[in-house]
Each structure stands twice: as C-alpha cells, then as structure tokens.
Amino acid sequence: MRNAYVDQFPAEARVVKSAFWSSFLALAIGGIFGLVQALHRTDVLRFIDSTDYYTVLTAHGVLLAITFTIFFLVGIFTWAVTTSLDRGVVDIRFTWSWYVMMVTGTVLVAVAIFSGFLEEPPSILGSELYADVLFTFYSPLQAHPIFYIGLVLFVVGTWLAGFDWFRTWWAWRDENADERIPLPTFMVLTTTLFWYICTLGVALSILAFLLPWSLGIVDSVNPLLTRTLFWYFGHAVVYFWLMPTYVMWYIMLPKLSGGKLFSDPLARVVFVLFLLLSTPLGIHHQYLDPGIAEGYKFIAMTNTMFLLLPSLLTAFTVVASMEHGARQRGGEGYLGWLTALPWRDPVFTGMALAGLMFAAAGFSGMINAGMNINYLVHNTWWVVGHFHLTVGTAVALTFMAAAYWFIPQVTGKELWSRSVALGQVLLWFVGMTFMSNAMHRSGLFGMPRRTAEPQYQNFDFEPAVGTVAEMDAQVALGAVLLVVSLVLFLLNMVLTSFNGTSDSIPDNTYAGTLSGPEDAPEILDNLKLWTAIAVVLVIFAYTLPLASIVESGGLFGPGIDGRQLSLGADLEPALETLREVVA
Amino acid sequence: MRVSKGALLVGIVLLVPFVIELRTALSWFGIEITVVESALVGLALAVAITAWALWPPNEDGEAADRS
Amino acid sequence: MNIHTYEKVWLAASMVLIVGFIATITYGAVGPGVSMISDDGGSIDPSEINDDERFEETGVTHVGGNEYEVAVLAQAWSYSPDEIEVPAGSEVTFYVTSPDVTHSFSVVGTNVNTMVVPGQVSEMTVEFDEPGEYGILCNEYCGEYHHTMEGTLSVVPEDEFDLTELSVEAPGEVESGNETTINATVSDGMQTDLETTATLEIGGEQYDEDVTIDGAGSESVEFAVDADQLGEGDHDWTVTVDGEEESGTLSVVDGANDDSGDSDGGDDDA
C-alpha cells in the first residue's frame, strides 16, 4: 500500500505542487537571465543593450531571491506542518487563497519589471510602467506603483500562509495538549515568527513611504530611512529562505544518510537563535552608509558574529547525523565512513554538496561581516560570489535536490531519471565553483557588482594573481554550466510530470532523532517568550539608529523627488553632452 | 571497485575547487603556474583517483559497491 | 538538556571563534584606527547642496600642514571633479554627497569606499603615503548609464603638488609706439606662503618676476611690454608660474589705426 504525501493529504499535495511549479517557473526565467548577465558583463557575448541589463538584473534578483525561494518555502513548510502534525490544514480554501494572492503579487511585480524591455511602456494609473530599480529598490529610484503593490500582495500572501500554519498547529494542540511541538512544525513556526517581525520593516517602508510617494500622495522620502527599513527586512529574508534549507538538512539529510538526527534539542536551540538574532543585525548591510553612527554598526556586527553560532551548530549536527547514517550502513574508520554514504542518490548528494558550499559561503560571509574589512569588498563582485554560494547553492541546490524527492511525493509519479538528476546536482556544484571563485577573486581587486560594463576608460583593474580576462572567462564558463544544469533539472521535472503514477513511491517520512524532544527543556517550546525577547532585541538595535535618521533627514526627507534615470532608447550622444557640460 | 561509482564521481567533482584555488594558493609561495598547467594537474589527479578506485578490487569488491 | 561531549567541545570552539572575530575587528577599530563611515558628515538638502560651505566649490582645498579636504559631488553619471590630485604623505578628508540618487564613491583597490546617499554627506579621512594612480568608480546602481560613472585619483610626489592658479589679463592689441602691460594674477590655494617666479615669454624674450604669495592669498605680477621693441605684427605670449601656463596673442598695430581698444587677449589654457 503506497503511503506517499499525495495519498495522505491529496488536497494539500495539490497546493504544494502548485507552489513548487510557481517556484520552478521563476527559477527557469531568472536562471536564464543570469546567463545573459554573466555573458554581457564579461563581454563574452552582448546581445542586449547595456541599458536593458538593469531590467534583466532586476528580474533576476526578484525572481530568484524572492519568487523562487519563497514559493518553494511555502510548499516545504506546508508539507512539514501537515506531515509532522499528521493532520491537514484547517481550511484548504484559505490555503489556496494565500497561494493565489502570492501569485497575483508576483504577476504585478513581473509586469512592472518586464515593461523595462518595451520601447514605450504603457501608462497605468497615470504613469508609465517602470521598475528598473533592482531587488533592493533604493529610493529615490522610483518604480511604478504596481511594483510596490505587487510586493505588498506577495508579502501579505506569505503572512496568511504563516497564519495558516499557526492555525493548523493550534487545531492540533487542542487535540494533543500535552505533547511537544513536533520538530518540523517547531522549525516552521519559529521561522514564521521572525518573518512577521522582519517584514514589518519592508511593509512600513512600502506602505508608509514608497507607495504613497510613487502615487504622488507625498512628494518626498528620506532615502536613508527607506534604505534602513529595507535592510531591517533584507538580512532576515536571507534567513527566511535559508530556513527551509535547514529544515531539509535537519529532517531529511539524516534519513537519506541512513540514520537519525543527532539531537532534537539542539535543533530547537538553533531555530530559537535564528528567531532571536535574524533581524537586529540588518545594519551590517549598511556599514558604509553615511548618517548611521559607528556604534550602531558595531552592535550589528556583534549580533552578526553571534549568529554564526546556530550555523556552526548546524554544521556539527548535520555532519554528525550523516556519520551516524553512514555507520548504520557499515561505514568504518575516521574518514572511511564517507565512502559509505549514498552518493548515487541525487537527493542526498545535492544536499550534501549544498551544505559543503554553504561552509565556504560562511567563511566569505564572516569577511563581509567584519566591519572594517568590509571596506575592501563592499558592493564588489565578491559579495555576488558570496550570495551565489548561499542562496545560489546552499538554498537553490538543496531545493532542487529536495524536488527530486518531493515531486514524486506530491504527484505520485516516479522521477524520470535519477542518473540525470545526479549529473545535474554535480554540474551545479562544478559550475558554481568556477563562477563563484572568480567573482570572489574579482571583488578583491575592486570589480564592482551590479554593472553592465565593468570596463572603464581611464583605469584598469590590477589582480594580484591571474588576469581579468581569465576571471571573466571563468565566470562565463561557470554560468554556462549552471544553465545546462538548470535545463537538466527542468527537463527532469517536466518529463516526470508526463510519467504515469507509480506504486513504488517511498513513504512520506522524515528523520527520527537519536536524542529526542524529551531531552529538550520545555521552555524551548515557549514561542511567546522567544518572540518577546526577539522584539526587545530589535527595539534595542533599531530604535536609536532610526530615531537619529528621522531626526537628521526628516520622516519624509528634504524634497526628494522620485527618479527614473534613463535617457530613453539610444541616447549615447546626449549622455556625452551631459558629461561634457558637467566636466 | 574500492568505492561506488557515485562516490567516485563525487570525489572527482570535489577536486574542482581545489584545482581552481591551486594557482592562487601556490602564488602565495611565489610559484606561478598557468591555467593550462593547473588544468593538467587536475586531470592527473582525476586519473589518479579513478585508477585507485578501479584498481583490482579487494576480495569483496561487491560489498564495497553499496549505494 | 542532554548535550554530547563532542558537541560541547564544538560549541566552546565556536564561541572562541566568534569572540576572536569580534576581538580582531575591535582591534582594527582601536589599534590601526579603521573607523567606519558615520553620521559625522551630517545631513544636507540635496536640492541646495551649494548652500553648504563644503560644497560651494568642489575639488581639493588645503586645510594646513599635510591636511587637505576634497569635496566631491556624485551624480548621474559622473563625479565632480572627475580628476582628483593630492600629494603623497597627506591626510585627506573627503566629503561626498549626491543631488539625485544613491551612488558610491569607491577608489579601486583601496579601502576608500563609501555609499553616497542623497540627503547625507559621507565623510572619511584617508592617509595617502605613496604616490600612485587610482580609478574611482560608482558601485551602486544609479540608472541606465551607471557603468559609465568613473573618475581618477592621482597621488603625486609631494614636491610636484601645488594648488597654484594663474589668470592673466592682457590686451589684444597695442599701437606701435605705446607701452602696455600683461597682468598675471597668481593665487596660492595652499595655506603656506609660496615663493615662485612668474615668467613671460614674448617676441623671443623672457622676463622673470619673483613673487611671494601669502598662504591662501593672491598676488598680481605686472609685465611691462614695449610695442616698439616687438615691432608690428602678431606676437604670441606665454605666462608660466609653478607649472601653470596661460598664453595669448598680442597684436602691434600701426599707430594711425586708433579704432582699437583694449580687450582681454588671454583665454584659459588655450
């Protein structure tokens, strides 16, 4: 008797499947745009105008960092809650409603962004569609109102999704009063809580300032304020998309290795630490911002460093669980057990390699977090190399590997090809190694990020080792390999959906624990307490910087107009004139 | 085989970051090698690992091929 | 709570690592004195940047000793000034702001790197020990032509650096038989006194005038020119002082032709 997720929760499985496919679609478009950028920047192949590069870059950032990750997240979290509580959601119509809301938001945002490719974008609500503002939408760059409205709908959709998980847990708690919160649900709830805390910042930024300003209701904003509110949200969001990855590493990887999770209590501690520390450190993205005193930056730096702790604990627990699994499979010796792991399984191998890459990303992240050394790497390609290891590999590769297990679970269809899947995850690792390594190294000699043509008229970059051309070639090669890998992934997903249903789908289970929840102090499950502490930490970290920003620049800034800096079609001559006038 | 095919493949893939970093690391000691040279080193290492893995199997070669 | 021994060891090692990181960063701040960009620069109204005394005129000014200030305007898509020159061995404070969107002011390959947010002034003090040439670029997206925004920073040997400026007033025409003067105004942007020689070359002759200028002051140097000595026709002249140069042409015309008046014959670095 088959006992896959689709058999246990057919209605929920449809929502999860839809969320996954929304995520894959964003991955497909965003990933291909990534190749366009890599080839354009490195001057290997330029078939778009450099002015359109920024439209491509905006789409790449939003579709991958927000749409791809969060749609996959809501799928995994819905699965985790229902599976671990062994009950469905309270009302499936509500579940569909948040999904539809997220899709609507995404479509609005996409319409605004993609209008950047049109010669003459249509006018809606009295202004031309425009959203070449990148993923960070720093004012005074001003997008069309529907860009902001779309973002709001998307975020509110995730809020409702969070409410859905909470309400499912409340319903379960009524029937299981004395039981500990099952670990996967605990992980989902703590993550949802810090998501509520951090998204308040971006919601405030958009609803109180950017949206009214783009609609012409207020005529000015304080750029440093909206920027600070963005980063209040902007670092926690990286933990938001990292948490489903951690969920996979904690509750799937040990099982795939053939064993159990090393410690349930420490897993809870890790997630509590993320709840506490994810938000009050956003200022570490603003180390080089004027208008924020050094002391606040120091506090953000300290909090960031302490947030290394849960990740270091995770590294221990995950590796220990894998070793436990390998020894169950007959592995021996100090390192010999490594060969006993199921390396032919793309789900396991993809997640393990993603974890390895995340270790490397952790080290480059420690350098970013080092306040004074940050001067050297801030806004260089180094940073891009860093987050292609984190969100681009630790998260993306784990999600793709997880999809090889999840898609059969939610469809009841067997994976089209496990060998292609294994090749795909390995190829991603190799491609990302090439690309990210060269990005990091380029950043060290000052190559900037976010630019269409990093080839300057009056100076050359001076790498310590190697040449600029060679690093550019390495990035282009890496990007090509990544897109080949991406195509193999999508092909596997599409062909799987054409398979007939199969009876040989494994049961829907997750890893047991060596040291279970009975070893975890009850207080760890006191979500109200941890939320209260998290809020207090946020108040400590942010009240004074925000107050001083408002005091010095005003709530709405001194007459700062919205700007959509473009010269239209091809106005190179106008630009030259402008430069001469200025010079 | 001493290790499973999957493990061998992963082993070769894991060489890539080391080979790519080799030039930077060596330059620290004043040794400069070209891209082609480092690619050849990588190839040699991959062949060496493959040879080690395929070398006449120990008595219970089947048992080693677990995954 | 049941924690495995290895896990305790790992936990302790992690804490040592974290505290170690914080300690090294703190040392960087208090030892070598790497301070962060902060709110020292204050805020500014982006539409009235010129009202701020630091930005009345962009460029390099001498504060005294080896201290200099550089005011830079970062705007879509250029820097003003886009060529900055400072002496080696100097301590330079940059003030950077933006009238439009967010930019950066980043000197390639150095830790001179700051965001430039409209409404705020980025202030940072940098020591330039050795001569060198650096590129400046904007590393924050600022609109369609963001990638064209660049500048250069030259750190020149101390003895090659000055802030001397020269402007010359000279007539375009003089009647034969008359005398006229070419007036050079030499100003010294440094806070220290400047002793130098102004030189006029005209008609194959060279005239030197020694001049001493007080710090942050200016002096006029008058060169008398005798039309008869030059003879009728056009004569190119050049005034040089401290590496600055200005030239023009003086025409000596027949005295009978008296419909000419004095006009400014000098033009900037023509």
Short mmCIF file of N, CA, C and O in Angstrom, two decimals, chain B residues 7-67:
data_model
loop_
_atom_site.label_atom_id
_atom_site.label_comp_id
_atom_site.label_asym_id
_atom_site.label_seq_id
_atom_site.Cartn_x
_atom_site.Cartn_y
_atom_site.Cartn_z
N ALA B 7 30.29 7.60 -5.53
CA ALA B 7 31.29 8.21 -4.67
C ALA B 7 32.49 8.66 -5.49
O ALA B 7 33.08 9.71 -5.24
N LEU B 8 32.88 7.86 -6.50
CA LEU B 8 34.00 8.23 -7.36
C LEU B 8 33.70 9.54 -8.08
O LEU B 8 34.52 10.46 -8.13
N LEU B 9 32.51 9.61 -8.63
CA LEU B 9 32.10 10.81 -9.37
C LEU B 9 32.14 12.04 -8.44
O LEU B 9 32.67 13.09 -8.80
N VAL B 10 31.59 11.87 -7.25
CA VAL B 10 31.59 12.98 -6.30
C VAL B 10 33.02 13.35 -5.93
O VAL B 10 33.37 14.53 -5.84
N GLY B 11 33.87 12.34 -5.76
CA GLY B 11 35.27 12.60 -5.43
C GLY B 11 35.93 13.45 -6.50
O GLY B 11 36.64 14.42 -6.20
N ILE B 12 35.68 13.12 -7.77
CA ILE B 12 36.28 13.90 -8.86
C ILE B 12 35.73 15.33 -8.86
O ILE B 12 36.47 16.29 -9.03
N VAL B 13 34.45 15.43 -8.67
CA VAL B 13 33.83 16.76 -8.64
C VAL B 13 34.42 17.62 -7.51
O VAL B 13 34.67 18.80 -7.68
N LEU B 14 34.69 16.97 -6.38
CA LEU B 14 35.22 17.72 -5.25
C LEU B 14 36.65 18.20 -5.48
O LEU B 14 37.15 19.09 -4.79
N LEU B 15 37.31 17.63 -6.49
CA LEU B 15 38.65 18.11 -6.84
C LEU B 15 38.61 19.52 -7.42
O LEU B 15 39.56 20.28 -7.28
N VAL B 16 37.49 19.83 -8.11
CA VAL B 16 37.42 21.07 -8.88
C VAL B 16 37.78 22.31 -8.06
O VAL B 16 38.66 23.07 -8.45
N PRO B 17 37.15 22.53 -6.90
CA PRO B 17 37.51 23.73 -6.14
C PRO B 17 38.99 23.76 -5.75
O PRO B 17 39.61 24.82 -5.78
N PHE B 18 39.56 22.61 -5.44
CA PHE B 18 40.97 22.60 -5.04
C PHE B 18 41.86 22.97 -6.21
O PHE B 18 42.81 23.73 -6.08
N VAL B 19 41.53 22.42 -7.39
CA VAL B 19 42.35 22.71 -8.56
C VAL B 19 42.23 24.20 -8.94
O VAL B 19 43.23 24.85 -9.25
N ILE B 20 41.02 24.74 -8.84
CA ILE B 20 40.83 26.15 -9.19
C ILE B 20 41.59 27.06 -8.23
O ILE B 20 42.20 28.04 -8.63
N GLU B 21 41.59 26.70 -6.98
CA GLU B 21 42.27 27.53 -5.98
C GLU B 21 43.78 27.32 -5.98
O GLU B 21 44.52 28.10 -5.37
N LEU B 22 44.22 26.26 -6.67
CA LEU B 22 45.64 25.89 -6.63
C LEU B 22 46.55 27.04 -7.03
O LEU B 22 47.54 27.33 -6.37
N ARG B 23 46.19 27.73 -8.12
CA ARG B 23 47.06 28.80 -8.63
C ARG B 23 47.19 29.92 -7.62
O ARG B 23 48.27 30.40 -7.36
N THR B 24 46.04 30.31 -7.05
CA THR B 24 46.07 31.39 -6.06
C THR B 24 46.91 30.95 -4.86
O THR B 24 47.75 31.70 -4.36
N ALA B 25 46.68 29.71 -4.43
CA ALA B 25 47.39 29.23 -3.25
C ALA B 25 48.89 29.14 -3.51
O ALA B 25 49.70 29.58 -2.69
N LEU B 26 49.28 28.62 -4.68
CA LEU B 26 50.70 28.48 -4.99
C LEU B 26 51.39 29.84 -5.12
O LEU B 26 52.54 30.00 -4.74
N SER B 27 50.65 30.82 -5.65
CA SER B 27 51.27 32.13 -5.85
C SER B 27 51.66 32.74 -4.50
O SER B 27 52.55 33.57 -4.41
N TRP B 28 51.01 32.29 -3.46
CA TRP B 28 51.35 32.72 -2.11
C TRP B 28 52.79 32.33 -1.78
O TRP B 28 53.49 33.01 -1.05
N PHE B 29 53.21 31.19 -2.35
CA PHE B 29 54.58 30.72 -2.11
C PHE B 29 55.51 31.14 -3.26
O PHE B 29 56.61 30.63 -3.37
N GLY B 30 55.02 32.03 -4.10
CA GLY B 30 55.87 32.52 -5.19
C GLY B 30 55.93 31.60 -6.38
O GLY B 30 56.75 31.78 -7.27
N ILE B 31 55.06 30.57 -6.43
CA ILE B 31 55.08 29.67 -7.59
C ILE B 31 53.93 30.06 -8.52
O ILE B 31 52.77 30.07 -8.11
N GLU B 32 54.26 30.43 -9.73
CA GLU B 32 53.21 30.83 -10.68
C GLU B 32 53.03 29.74 -11.72
O GLU B 32 53.98 29.37 -12.41
N ILE B 33 51.80 29.22 -11.84
CA ILE B 33 51.55 28.26 -12.91
C ILE B 33 50.42 28.80 -13.78
O ILE B 33 49.63 29.64 -13.35
N THR B 34 50.35 28.33 -15.02
CA THR B 34 49.34 28.84 -15.94
C THR B 34 48.03 28.07 -15.76
O THR B 34 47.98 27.05 -15.07
N VAL B 35 46.99 28.57 -16.43
CA VAL B 35 45.69 27.91 -16.37
C VAL B 35 45.80 26.49 -16.91
O VAL B 35 45.29 25.53 -16.33
N VAL B 36 46.53 26.35 -18.05
CA VAL B 36 46.65 25.03 -18.68
C VAL B 36 47.37 24.07 -17.74
O VAL B 36 46.95 22.92 -17.55
N GLU B 37 48.43 24.57 -17.09
CA GLU B 37 49.16 23.71 -16.16
C GLU B 37 48.27 23.24 -15.02
O GLU B 37 48.29 22.07 -14.65
N SER B 38 47.46 24.17 -14.49
CA SER B 38 46.62 23.74 -13.37
C SER B 38 45.54 22.77 -13.84
O SER B 38 45.17 21.85 -13.12
N ALA B 39 45.07 22.96 -15.10
CA ALA B 39 44.09 22.01 -15.64
C ALA B 39 44.73 20.63 -15.78
O ALA B 39 44.10 19.60 -15.48
N LEU B 40 46.01 20.61 -16.20
CA LEU B 40 46.70 19.32 -16.33
C LEU B 40 46.87 18.65 -14.97
O LEU B 40 46.67 17.43 -14.84
N VAL B 41 47.18 19.44 -13.96
CA VAL B 41 47.31 18.88 -12.61
C VAL B 41 45.98 18.27 -12.19
O VAL B 41 45.92 17.15 -11.67
N GLY B 42 44.89 18.99 -12.49
CA GLY B 42 43.56 18.50 -12.14
C GLY B 42 43.25 17.18 -12.83
O GLY B 42 42.76 16.23 -12.22
N LEU B 43 43.59 17.14 -14.12
CA LEU B 43 43.35 15.93 -14.91
C LEU B 43 44.13 14.76 -14.33
O LEU B 43 43.60 13.64 -14.15
N ALA B 44 45.39 15.03 -14.00
CA ALA B 44 46.25 13.97 -13.45
C ALA B 44 45.65 13.45 -12.14
O ALA B 44 45.59 12.24 -11.92
N LEU B 45 45.18 14.36 -11.29
CA LEU B 45 44.59 13.94 -10.02
C LEU B 45 43.34 13.10 -10.26
O LEU B 45 43.13 12.08 -9.60
N ALA B 46 42.51 13.54 -11.22
CA ALA B 46 41.28 12.80 -11.52
C ALA B 46 41.61 11.40 -12.00
O ALA B 46 40.99 10.41 -11.57
N VAL B 47 42.62 11.29 -12.88
CA VAL B 47 43.03 9.97 -13.37
C VAL B 47 43.55 9.13 -12.21
O VAL B 47 43.21 7.94 -12.09
N ALA B 48 44.33 9.75 -11.32
CA ALA B 48 44.89 9.01 -10.20
C ALA B 48 43.78 8.46 -9.31
O ALA B 48 43.80 7.27 -8.93
N ILE B 49 42.78 9.30 -9.01
CA ILE B 49 41.66 8.83 -8.16
C ILE B 49 40.90 7.70 -8.83
O ILE B 49 40.57 6.69 -8.21
N THR B 50 40.66 7.88 -10.14
CA THR B 50 39.93 6.85 -10.87
C THR B 50 40.71 5.54 -10.85
O THR B 50 40.14 4.46 -10.62
N ALA B 51 42.03 5.63 -11.09
CA ALA B 51 42.85 4.42 -11.10
C ALA B 51 42.80 3.73 -9.74
O ALA B 51 42.62 2.53 -9.64
N TRP B 52 42.91 4.56 -8.68
CA TRP B 52 42.85 4.00 -7.33
C TRP B 52 41.52 3.27 -7.10
O TRP B 52 41.47 2.16 -6.57
N ALA B 53 40.45 3.92 -7.57
CA ALA B 53 39.13 3.35 -7.32
C ALA B 53 38.91 2.06 -8.12
O ALA B 53 38.27 1.13 -7.64
N LEU B 54 39.46 2.01 -9.34
CA LEU B 54 39.21 0.86 -10.21
C LEU B 54 40.21 -0.26 -10.03
O LEU B 54 40.05 -1.34 -10.57
N TRP B 55 41.29 0.02 -9.30
CA TRP B 55 42.37 -0.97 -9.16
C TRP B 55 41.82 -2.29 -8.69
O TRP B 55 40.84 -2.32 -7.95
N PRO B 56 42.44 -3.42 -9.16
CA PRO B 56 41.89 -4.75 -8.84
C PRO B 56 41.21 -4.75 -7.48
O PRO B 56 41.83 -4.42 -6.47
N PRO B 57 39.97 -5.07 -7.46
CA PRO B 57 39.16 -4.93 -6.25
C PRO B 57 39.70 -5.78 -5.12
O PRO B 57 40.29 -6.83 -5.36
N ASN B 58 39.52 -5.28 -3.92
CA ASN B 58 39.81 -6.14 -2.79
C ASN B 58 38.80 -7.27 -2.80
O ASN B 58 37.82 -7.25 -3.55
N GLU B 59 39.03 -8.30 -2.01
CA GLU B 59 38.32 -9.57 -2.13
C GLU B 59 36.80 -9.38 -2.28
O GLU B 59 36.19 -9.97 -3.15
N ASP B 60 36.23 -8.55 -1.42
CA ASP B 60 34.76 -8.41 -1.50
C ASP B 60 34.38 -7.09 -2.18
O ASP B 60 33.79 -6.21 -1.58
N GLY B 61 34.81 -6.97 -3.42
CA GLY B 61 34.54 -5.75 -4.18
C GLY B 61 33.05 -5.45 -4.26
O GLY B 61 32.63 -4.30 -4.25
N GLU B 62 32.26 -6.49 -4.32
CA GLU B 62 30.81 -6.30 -4.43
C GLU B 62 30.26 -5.55 -3.22
O GLU B 62 29.47 -4.64 -3.34
N ALA B 63 30.77 -5.96 -2.06
CA ALA B 63 30.26 -5.38 -0.83
C ALA B 63 30.57 -3.89 -0.74
O ALA B 63 29.83 -3.12 -0.15
N ALA B 64 31.69 -3.49 -1.37
CA ALA B 64 32.07 -2.08 -1.30
C ALA B 64 31.12 -1.22 -2.13
O ALA B 64 30.97 -0.04 -1.89
N ASP B 65 30.52 -1.86 -3.11
CA ASP B 65 29.65 -1.11 -4.03
C ASP B 65 28.25 -1.07 -3.46
O ASP B 65 27.34 -1.71 -3.95
N ARG B 66 28.10 -0.28 -2.44
CA ARG B 66 26.85 -0.38 -1.68
C ARG B 66 25.70 0.46 -2.20
O ARG B 66 24.57 0.03 -2.20
N SER B 67 26.03 1.65 -2.60
CA SER B 67 24.91 2.54 -2.84
C SER B 67 24.30 2.29 -4.19
O SER B 67 24.69 2.74 -5.17
#
